[in-house]
PDB file of C-alpha atoms and ligand atoms in Angstrom:
ATOM      1  CA  MET K 277     -38.218  49.357 141.521  1.00  0.00           C
ATOM      2  CA  THR K 278     -34.838  50.843 141.470  1.00  0.00           C
ATOM      3  CA  GLU K 279     -35.527  52.234 138.188  1.00  0.00           C
ATOM      4  CA  ILE K 280     -38.538  54.150 139.059  1.00  0.00           C
ATOM      5  CA  ILE K 281     -36.064  55.499 142.096  1.00  0.00           C
ATOM      6  CA  THR K 282     -33.270  56.460 139.670  1.00  0.00           C
ATOM      7  CA  LYS K 283     -35.691  58.275 137.754  1.00  0.00           C
ATOM      8  CA  LEU K 284     -37.241  60.124 140.404  1.00  0.00           C
ATOM      9  CA  LEU K 285     -33.844  61.252 141.971  1.00  0.00           C
ATOM     10  CA  SER K 286     -32.729  62.398 138.691  1.00  0.00           C
ATOM     11  CA  LEU K 287     -35.989  64.496 138.370  1.00  0.00           C
ATOM     12  CA  GLN K 288     -35.841  65.756 141.960  1.00  0.00           C
ATOM     13  CA  ASP K 289     -31.996  66.715 141.243  1.00  0.00           C
ATOM     14  CA  LYS K 290     -33.585  69.014 138.353  1.00  0.00           C
ATOM     15  CA  ASP K 291     -36.111  70.629 140.370  1.00  0.00           C
ATOM     16  CA  GLN K 292     -33.998  71.159 143.487  1.00  0.00           C
ATOM     17  CA  ARG K 293     -31.182  72.870 140.989  1.00  0.00           C
ATOM     18  CA  LEU K 294     -34.242  74.773 139.428  1.00  0.00           C
ATOM     19  CA  ARG K 295     -35.446  75.775 142.790  1.00  0.00           C
ATOM     20  CA  THR K 296     -31.971  77.156 143.925  1.00  0.00           C
ATOM     21  CA  LEU K 297     -31.733  78.505 140.355  1.00  0.00           C
ATOM     22  CA  ARG K 298     -34.901  80.755 140.753  1.00  0.00           C
ATOM     23  CA  THR K 299     -34.577  81.619 144.017  1.00  0.00           C
ATOM     24  CA  GLU K 300     -31.152  83.368 142.729  1.00  0.00           C
ATOM     25  CA  LEU K 301     -32.684  84.745 140.051  1.00  0.00           C
ATOM     26  CA  ASP K 302     -35.817  86.241 142.047  1.00  0.00           C
ATOM     27  CA  ALA K 303     -33.272  88.044 144.503  1.00  0.00           C
ATOM     28  CA  LEU K 304     -31.667  89.700 141.649  1.00  0.00           C
ATOM     29  CA  PRO K 305     -33.982  92.674 141.284  1.00  0.00           C
ATOM     30  CA  ALA K 306     -33.695  93.455 144.582  1.00  0.00           C
ATOM     31  CA  GLU K 307     -30.067  93.507 144.853  1.00  0.00           C
ATOM     32  CA  LYS K 308     -30.018  95.769 141.521  1.00  0.00           C
ATOM     33  CA  THR K 309     -32.399  98.351 143.089  1.00  0.00           C
ATOM     34  CA  THR K 310     -29.867  98.550 146.167  1.00  0.00           C
ATOM     35  CA  LYS K 311     -27.229  99.297 143.998  1.00  0.00           C
ATOM     36  CA  GLU K 312     -29.309 101.918 142.231  1.00  0.00           C
ATOM     37  CA  ARG K 313     -30.082 103.408 145.527  1.00  0.00           C
ATOM     38  CA  LEU K 314     -26.688 103.680 146.468  1.00  0.00           C
ATOM     39  CA  ILE K 315     -25.620 105.334 143.199  1.00  0.00           C
ATOM     40  CA  ALA K 316     -28.550 107.880 143.763  1.00  0.00           C
ATOM     41  CA  GLU K 317     -27.393 108.490 147.414  1.00  0.00           C
ATOM     42  CA  ALA K 318     -24.101 109.604 146.386  1.00  0.00           C
ATOM     43  CA  ALA K 319     -25.857 111.979 143.845  1.00  0.00           C
ATOM     44  CA  ALA K 320     -28.093 113.219 146.356  1.00  0.00           C
ATOM     45  CA  ARG K 321     -24.897 114.084 148.698  1.00  0.00           C
ATOM     46  CA  LEU K 322     -22.816 115.935 145.730  1.00  0.00           C
ATOM     47  CA  ASP K 323     -26.256 117.828 144.886  1.00  0.00           C
ATOM     48  CA  GLN K 324     -26.711 119.002 148.294  1.00  0.00           C
ATOM     49  CA  ALA K 325     -23.063 120.230 148.611  1.00  0.00           C
ATOM     50  CA  ARG K 326     -23.543 121.874 145.178  1.00  0.00           C
ATOM     51  CA  THR K 327     -26.938 123.490 146.012  1.00  0.00           C
ATOM     52  CA  ARG K 328     -25.671 125.159 149.263  1.00  0.00           C
ATOM     53  CA  SER K 329     -22.719 126.526 147.192  1.00  0.00           C
ATOM     54  CA  LYS K 330     -25.046 128.136 144.656  1.00  0.00           C
ATOM     55  CA  GLU K 331     -26.973 129.635 147.617  1.00  0.00           C
ATOM     56  CA  ILE K 332     -24.283 131.356 148.935  1.00  0.00           C
ATOM     57  CA  GLU K 333     -23.670 132.600 145.498  1.00  0.00           C
ATOM     58  CA  VAL K 334     -26.834 133.848 145.305  1.00  0.00           C
ATOM     59  CA  GLN K 335     -26.741 135.512 149.000  1.00  0.00           C
ATOM     60  CA  LYS K 336     -23.290 136.815 148.159  1.00  0.00           C
ATOM     61  CA  LYS K 337     -24.721 138.731 144.955  1.00  0.00           C
ATOM     62  CA  SER K 338     -27.773 140.004 146.816  1.00  0.00           C
ATOM     63  CA  LEU K 339     -25.635 141.143 149.686  1.00  0.00           C
ATOM     64  CA  GLU K 340     -23.314 143.111 147.074  1.00  0.00           C
ATOM     65  CA  VAL K 341     -26.192 145.037 145.617  1.00  0.00           C
ATOM     66  CA  GLU K 342     -27.353 145.923 148.837  1.00  0.00           C
ATOM     67  CA  ALA K 343     -24.228 147.386 150.114  1.00  0.00           C
ATOM     68  CA  ALA K 344     -23.742 148.957 146.564  1.00  0.00           C
ATOM     69  CA  ALA K 345     -27.268 150.921 147.029  1.00  0.00           C
ATOM     70  CA  LYS K 346     -26.298 151.470 150.824  1.00  0.00           C
ATOM     71  CA  ARG K 347     -22.813 153.025 149.517  1.00  0.00           C
ATOM     72  CA  GLU K 348     -24.706 155.280 146.918  1.00  0.00           C
ATOM     73  CA  GLN K 349     -26.892 156.619 149.624  1.00  0.00           C
ATOM     74  CA  ILE K 350     -23.931 157.287 151.733  1.00  0.00           C
ATOM     75  CA  ALA K 351     -22.452 159.304 148.935  1.00  0.00           C
ATOM     76  CA  LYS K 352     -25.658 161.082 148.354  1.00  0.00           C
ATOM     77  CA  TYR K 353     -25.704 162.111 151.890  1.00  0.00           C
ATOM     78  CA  LYS K 354     -22.058 163.362 151.779  1.00  0.00           C
ATOM     79  CA  THR K 355     -23.104 165.523 148.514  1.00  0.00           C
ATOM     80  CA  GLN K 356     -26.002 167.266 150.411  1.00  0.00           C
ATOM     81  CA  GLN K 357     -23.423 167.873 153.283  1.00  0.00           C
ATOM     82  CA  MET K 358     -21.331 169.792 150.916  1.00  0.00           C
ATOM     83  CA  GLN K 359     -24.284 171.478 149.600  1.00  0.00           C
ATOM     84  CA  THR K 360     -25.773 172.555 152.749  1.00  0.00           C
ATOM     85  CA  ARG K 361     -25.108 175.915 154.752  1.00  0.00           C
ATOM     86  CA  LYS K 362     -26.961 175.057 157.930  1.00  0.00           C
ATOM     87  CA  ASN K 363     -25.078 172.972 160.745  1.00  0.00           C
ATOM     88  CA  GLU K 364     -28.189 171.376 162.151  1.00  0.00           C
ATOM     89  CA  GLU K 365     -28.748 169.559 158.693  1.00  0.00           C
ATOM     90  CA  PHE K 366     -25.160 168.763 158.424  1.00  0.00           C
ATOM     91  CA  SER K 367     -25.135 166.960 161.815  1.00  0.00           C
ATOM     92  CA  ALA K 368     -28.309 165.245 161.160  1.00  0.00           C
ATOM     93  CA  LEU K 369     -26.831 164.226 157.777  1.00  0.00           C
ATOM     94  CA  SER K 370     -23.570 162.945 159.366  1.00  0.00           C
ATOM     95  CA  HIS K 371     -25.764 160.971 161.817  1.00  0.00           C
ATOM     96  CA  GLU K 372     -27.346 159.187 158.982  1.00  0.00           C
ATOM     97  CA  ILE K 373     -24.432 158.649 157.354  1.00  0.00           C
ATOM     98  CA  GLU K 374     -23.237 156.801 160.444  1.00  0.00           C
ATOM     99  CA  GLY K 375     -26.405 154.321 160.605  1.00  0.00           C
ATOM    100  CA  VAL K 376     -26.037 153.306 157.042  1.00  0.00           C
ATOM    101  CA  GLU K 377     -22.176 152.713 157.119  1.00  0.00           C
ATOM    102  CA  LYS K 378     -23.214 150.385 160.165  1.00  0.00           C
ATOM    103  CA  VAL K 379     -25.277 148.499 157.838  1.00  0.00           C
ATOM    104  CA  VAL K 380     -22.936 148.402 155.322  1.00  0.00           C
ATOM    105  CA  SER K 381     -20.325 146.948 157.837  1.00  0.00           C
ATOM    106  CA  THR K 382     -23.295 144.378 158.951  1.00  0.00           C
ATOM    107  CA  ILE K 383     -23.412 143.428 155.334  1.00  0.00           C
ATOM    108  CA  GLU K 384     -19.618 143.049 154.681  1.00  0.00           C
ATOM    109  CA  ASP K 385     -19.273 140.960 157.886  1.00  0.00           C
ATOM    110  CA  ARG K 386     -22.270 138.634 156.583  1.00  0.00           C
ATOM    111  CA  GLU K 387     -20.074 138.334 153.250  1.00  0.00           C
ATOM    112  CA  ILE K 388     -17.075 137.408 154.913  1.00  0.00           C
ATOM    113  CA  GLU K 389     -18.877 134.555 156.613  1.00  0.00           C
ATOM    114  CA  LEU K 390     -20.257 133.573 153.273  1.00  0.00           C
ATOM    115  CA  MET K 391     -16.963 133.441 151.682  1.00  0.00           C
ATOM    116  CA  GLU K 392     -15.743 131.573 154.597  1.00  0.00           C
ATOM    117  CA  GLU K 393     -18.392 129.160 154.155  1.00  0.00           C
ATOM    118  CA  ALA K 394     -17.787 129.081 150.594  1.00  0.00           C
ATOM    119  CA  GLU K 395     -14.369 128.125 151.196  1.00  0.00           C
ATOM    120  CA  LEU K 396     -15.069 125.081 153.500  1.00  0.00           C
ATOM    121  CA  LEU K 397     -17.505 123.685 151.075  1.00  0.00           C
ATOM    122  CA  LYS K 398     -15.234 123.482 148.081  1.00  0.00           C
ATOM    123  CA  PRO K 399     -13.008 120.537 149.474  1.00  0.00           C
ATOM    124  CA  GLN K 400     -16.491 118.904 150.872  1.00  0.00           C
ATOM    125  CA  ILE K 401     -17.928 119.267 146.949  1.00  0.00           C
ATOM    126  CA  SER K 402     -14.677 117.867 145.526  1.00  0.00           C
ATOM    127  CA  ALA K 403     -14.626 115.009 147.951  1.00  0.00           C
ATOM    128  CA  ALA K 404     -18.199 114.322 147.168  1.00  0.00           C
ATOM    129  CA  GLU K 405     -17.548 114.668 143.425  1.00  0.00           C
ATOM    130  CA  GLN K 406     -14.856 112.081 143.753  1.00  0.00           C
ATOM    131  CA  SER K 407     -17.019 109.654 145.954  1.00  0.00           C
ATOM    132  CA  TYR K 408     -19.881 110.044 143.618  1.00  0.00           C
ATOM    133  CA  GLN K 409     -17.620 109.031 140.522  1.00  0.00           C
ATOM    134  CA  GLN K 410     -16.082 106.084 142.322  1.00  0.00           C
ATOM    135  CA  ASP K 411     -19.514 104.757 143.777  1.00  0.00           C
ATOM    136  CA  LYS K 412     -21.150 105.390 140.152  1.00  0.00           C
ATOM    137  CA  SER K 413     -18.571 103.447 138.801  1.00  0.00           C
ATOM    138  CA  LYS K 414     -18.278 100.599 141.210  1.00  0.00           C
ATOM    139  CA  PHE K 415     -22.083 100.106 141.633  1.00  0.00           C
ATOM    140  CA  GLU K 416     -22.679 100.136 137.745  1.00  0.00           C
ATOM    141  CA  GLY K 417     -20.067  97.696 137.200  1.00  0.00           C
ATOM    142  CA  GLN K 418     -21.932  95.892 139.969  1.00  0.00           C
ATOM    143  CA  ILE K 419     -24.958  96.234 138.033  1.00  0.00           C
ATOM    144  CA  ALA K 420     -23.735  94.962 134.780  1.00  0.00           C
ATOM    145  CA  VAL K 421     -22.382  91.900 136.784  1.00  0.00           C
ATOM    146  CA  LEU K 422     -25.955  91.323 138.016  1.00  0.00           C
ATOM    147  CA  SER K 423     -27.399  91.835 134.547  1.00  0.00           C
ATOM    148  CA  GLU K 424     -25.218  89.182 133.321  1.00  0.00           C
ATOM    149  CA  LYS K 425     -25.785  87.001 136.066  1.00  0.00           C
ATOM    150  CA  THR K 426     -29.586  87.268 135.264  1.00  0.00           C
ATOM    151  CA  GLY K 427     -28.721  86.368 131.296  1.00  0.00           C
ATOM    152  CA  ASN K 428     -26.811  83.280 132.377  1.00  0.00           C
ATOM    153  CA  LEU K 429     -29.430  82.338 135.220  1.00  0.00           C
ATOM    154  CA  LYS K 430     -32.296  82.400 132.532  1.00  0.00           C
ATOM    155  CA  THR K 431     -30.645  80.370 130.301  1.00  0.00           C
ATOM    156  CA  ARG K 432     -29.510  77.811 132.260  1.00  0.00           C
ATOM    157  CA  ILE K 433     -33.309  77.743 133.950  1.00  0.00           C
ATOM    158  CA  ALA K 434     -34.456  77.207 130.283  1.00  0.00           C
ATOM    159  CA  GLU K 435     -32.141  74.339 129.796  1.00  0.00           C
ATOM    160  CA  LEU K 436     -33.065  72.593 133.088  1.00  0.00           C
ATOM    161  CA  GLU K 437     -36.750  73.404 132.456  1.00  0.00           C
ATOM    162  CA  THR K 438     -36.570  71.667 129.144  1.00  0.00           C
ATOM    163  CA  ALA K 439     -34.545  68.567 130.838  1.00  0.00           C
ATOM    164  CA  ARG K 440     -36.901  68.480 133.488  1.00  0.00           C
ATOM    165  CA  THR K 441     -40.124  68.276 131.284  1.00  0.00           C
ATOM    166  CA  THR K 442     -38.211  65.300 129.814  1.00  0.00           C
ATOM    167  CA  ALA K 443     -37.684  63.885 132.534  1.00  0.00           C
ATOM    168  CA  ALA K 444     -41.031  64.064 133.812  1.00  0.00           C
ATOM    169  CA  THR K 445     -42.710  61.891 130.783  1.00  0.00           C
ATOM    170  CA  GLU K 446     -40.619  59.117 131.706  1.00  0.00           C
ATOM    171  CA  ILE K 447     -42.402  58.620 135.076  1.00  0.00           C
ATOM    172  CA  ASP K 448     -45.930  57.202 135.756  1.00  0.00           C
ATOM    173  CA  GLU K 449     -48.446  59.677 136.172  1.00  0.00           C
ATOM    174  CA  ASP K 450     -49.591  58.305 139.720  1.00  0.00           C
ATOM    175  CA  GLU K 451     -45.921  58.298 140.739  1.00  0.00           C
ATOM    176  CA  LEU K 452     -45.398  62.035 139.430  1.00  0.00           C
ATOM    177  CA  ASP K 453     -48.025  63.387 141.051  1.00  0.00           C
ATOM    178  CA  ARG K 454     -47.184  62.055 144.677  1.00  0.00           C
ATOM    179  CA  TYR K 455     -43.562  63.139 144.106  1.00  0.00           C
ATOM    180  CA  GLU K 456     -44.628  66.571 142.894  1.00  0.00           C
ATOM    181  CA  ARG K 457     -46.919  66.719 146.014  1.00  0.00           C
ATOM    182  CA  LEU K 458     -44.259  65.578 148.368  1.00  0.00           C
ATOM    183  CA  PHE K 459     -41.326  67.844 146.813  1.00  0.00           C
ATOM    184  CA  ARG K 460     -43.990  70.899 147.243  1.00  0.00           C
ATOM    185  CA  THR K 461     -44.735  70.175 150.783  1.00  0.00           C
ATOM    186  CA  LYS K 462     -41.491  68.572 152.135  1.00  0.00           C
ATOM    187  CA  ASN K 463     -39.168  71.594 151.268  1.00  0.00           C
ATOM    188  CA  GLY K 464     -37.686  70.082 148.000  1.00  0.00           C
ATOM    189  CA  LEU K 465     -37.130  66.489 149.490  1.00  0.00           C
ATOM    190  CA  ALA K 466     -39.574  64.000 148.325  1.00  0.00           C
ATOM    191  CA  VAL K 467     -37.200  61.307 147.926  1.00  0.00           C
ATOM    192  CA  VAL K 468     -34.819  60.637 150.632  1.00  0.00           C
ATOM    193  CA  ALA K 469     -32.192  57.923 151.560  1.00  0.00           C
ATOM    194  CA  LEU K 470     -32.478  55.374 154.270  1.00  0.00           C
ATOM    195  CA  GLU K 471     -29.051  55.083 156.337  1.00  0.00           C
ATOM    196  CA  HIS K 472     -28.787  52.856 159.231  1.00  0.00           C
ATOM    197  CA  ASP K 473     -32.855  52.598 159.254  1.00  0.00           C
ATOM    198  CA  VAL K 474     -32.928  56.398 159.952  1.00  0.00           C
ATOM    199  CA  CYS K 475     -35.238  58.375 157.452  1.00  0.00           C
ATOM    200  CA  THR K 476     -32.636  61.240 156.026  1.00  0.00           C
ATOM    201  CA  GLY K 477     -35.591  63.389 155.616  1.00  0.00           C
ATOM    202  CA  CYS K 478     -37.411  63.745 159.311  1.00  0.00           C
ATOM    203  CA  HIS K 479     -34.566  61.763 161.284  1.00  0.00           C
ATOM    204  CA  MET K 480     -36.833  59.325 162.673  1.00  0.00           C
ATOM    205  CA  LYS K 481     -35.846  55.436 162.858  1.00  0.00           C
ATOM    206  CA  VAL K 482     -37.996  53.342 160.512  1.00  0.00           C
ATOM    207  CA  THR K 483     -39.540  49.795 161.741  1.00  0.00           C
ATOM    208  CA  THR K 484     -37.457  46.831 160.605  1.00  0.00           C
ATOM    209  CA  GLN K 485     -40.693  45.883 158.284  1.00  0.00           C
ATOM    210  CA  THR K 486     -40.215  49.133 156.428  1.00  0.00           C
ATOM    211  CA  SER K 487     -36.491  48.647 156.080  1.00  0.00           C
ATOM    212  CA  VAL K 488     -37.078  44.941 154.828  1.00  0.00           C
ATOM    213  CA  GLU K 489     -39.862  46.128 152.602  1.00  0.00           C
ATOM    214  CA  LEU K 490     -37.248  48.533 151.018  1.00  0.00           C
ATOM    215  CA  ARG K 491     -34.525  46.115 150.693  1.00  0.00           C
ATOM    216  CA  ALA K 492     -36.872  43.621 148.779  1.00  0.00           C
ATOM    217  CA  GLU K 493     -37.390  46.413 145.927  1.00  0.00           C
ATOM    218  CA  LYS K 494     -40.673  45.528 145.153  1.00  0.00           C
ATOM    219  CA  SER K 495     -42.782  48.760 145.547  1.00  0.00           C
ATOM    220  CA  ILE K 496     -42.049  52.111 146.455  1.00  0.00           C
ATOM    221  CA  VAL K 497     -41.599  52.377 149.918  1.00  0.00           C
ATOM    222  CA  SER K 498     -42.627  55.578 152.321  1.00  0.00           C
ATOM    223  CA  CYS K 499     -41.394  56.764 155.508  1.00  0.00           C
ATOM    224  CA  PRO K 500     -44.079  56.024 157.874  1.00  0.00           C
ATOM    225  CA  GLN K 501     -43.429  59.302 159.849  1.00  0.00           C
ATOM    226  CA  CYS K 502     -43.033  62.213 157.056  1.00  0.00           C
ATOM    227  CA  GLY K 503     -44.268  60.278 154.032  1.00  0.00           C
ATOM    228  CA  ARG K 504     -41.502  60.938 151.777  1.00  0.00           C
ATOM    229  CA  ILE K 505     -40.295  58.287 149.295  1.00  0.00           C
ATOM    230  CA  LEU K 506     -37.228  56.405 150.574  1.00  0.00           C
ATOM    231  CA  HIS K 507     -34.385  54.848 148.777  1.00  0.00           C
ATOM    232  CA  GLN K 508     -31.351  52.914 149.713  1.00  0.00           C
ATOM    233  CA  PRO K 509     -28.099  54.676 149.785  1.00  0.00           C
ATOM    234  CA  ALA K 510     -26.198  53.859 146.751  1.00  0.00           C
TER     235      ALA K 510
HETATM  236 ZN1   ZN C  33     -39.035  60.347 157.186  1.00  0.00          ZN
END
């Protein structure tokens, strides 16, 4: 009887290891996705800073064009002033010039604001660039480790699966079925030790009769409480 228990324990050991390895393997894609998302977020922060900087350049150019047009208009008015002999027309043009000069002054203020913003953005962009490079290389390194881990886990799982198949063929079909059902339904613990007459699966004391039956080693003995297969501790 101890022989079958030994075989079952060996099988359970493989199944438990397989379960742990498969759980680890299953968690890896999500870990990888998290790292990829962190890289993308760093890239987005950099992109945002760069986009604002480009927007400022475009706005500055458009303001420059607008200011140039206004200055041209002022020059035109001044030429007209020189050509007129009518006082009324002269002062009307002076009034126009004053109005356009005010507009130019507003445009120039806006240009200064934009230049100041651009200056403030420069260190932000270089900080974002640096942090992006750092994050990228850090997380890419971690992704490479994950990929290596994935490969190693797959290899170990394949090896264990082969060993598991071999171990299972040595066990009688009925016993194997019973074991597998217990392993599935009892959280990966199908065969457990009985210690001081307490089942280490459900932590309940068994009857003296169960304990005696187990020591007799004549049949497979189950815990009356949880149904797990019992074995005597080594
Ligand atoms: Zn039990």
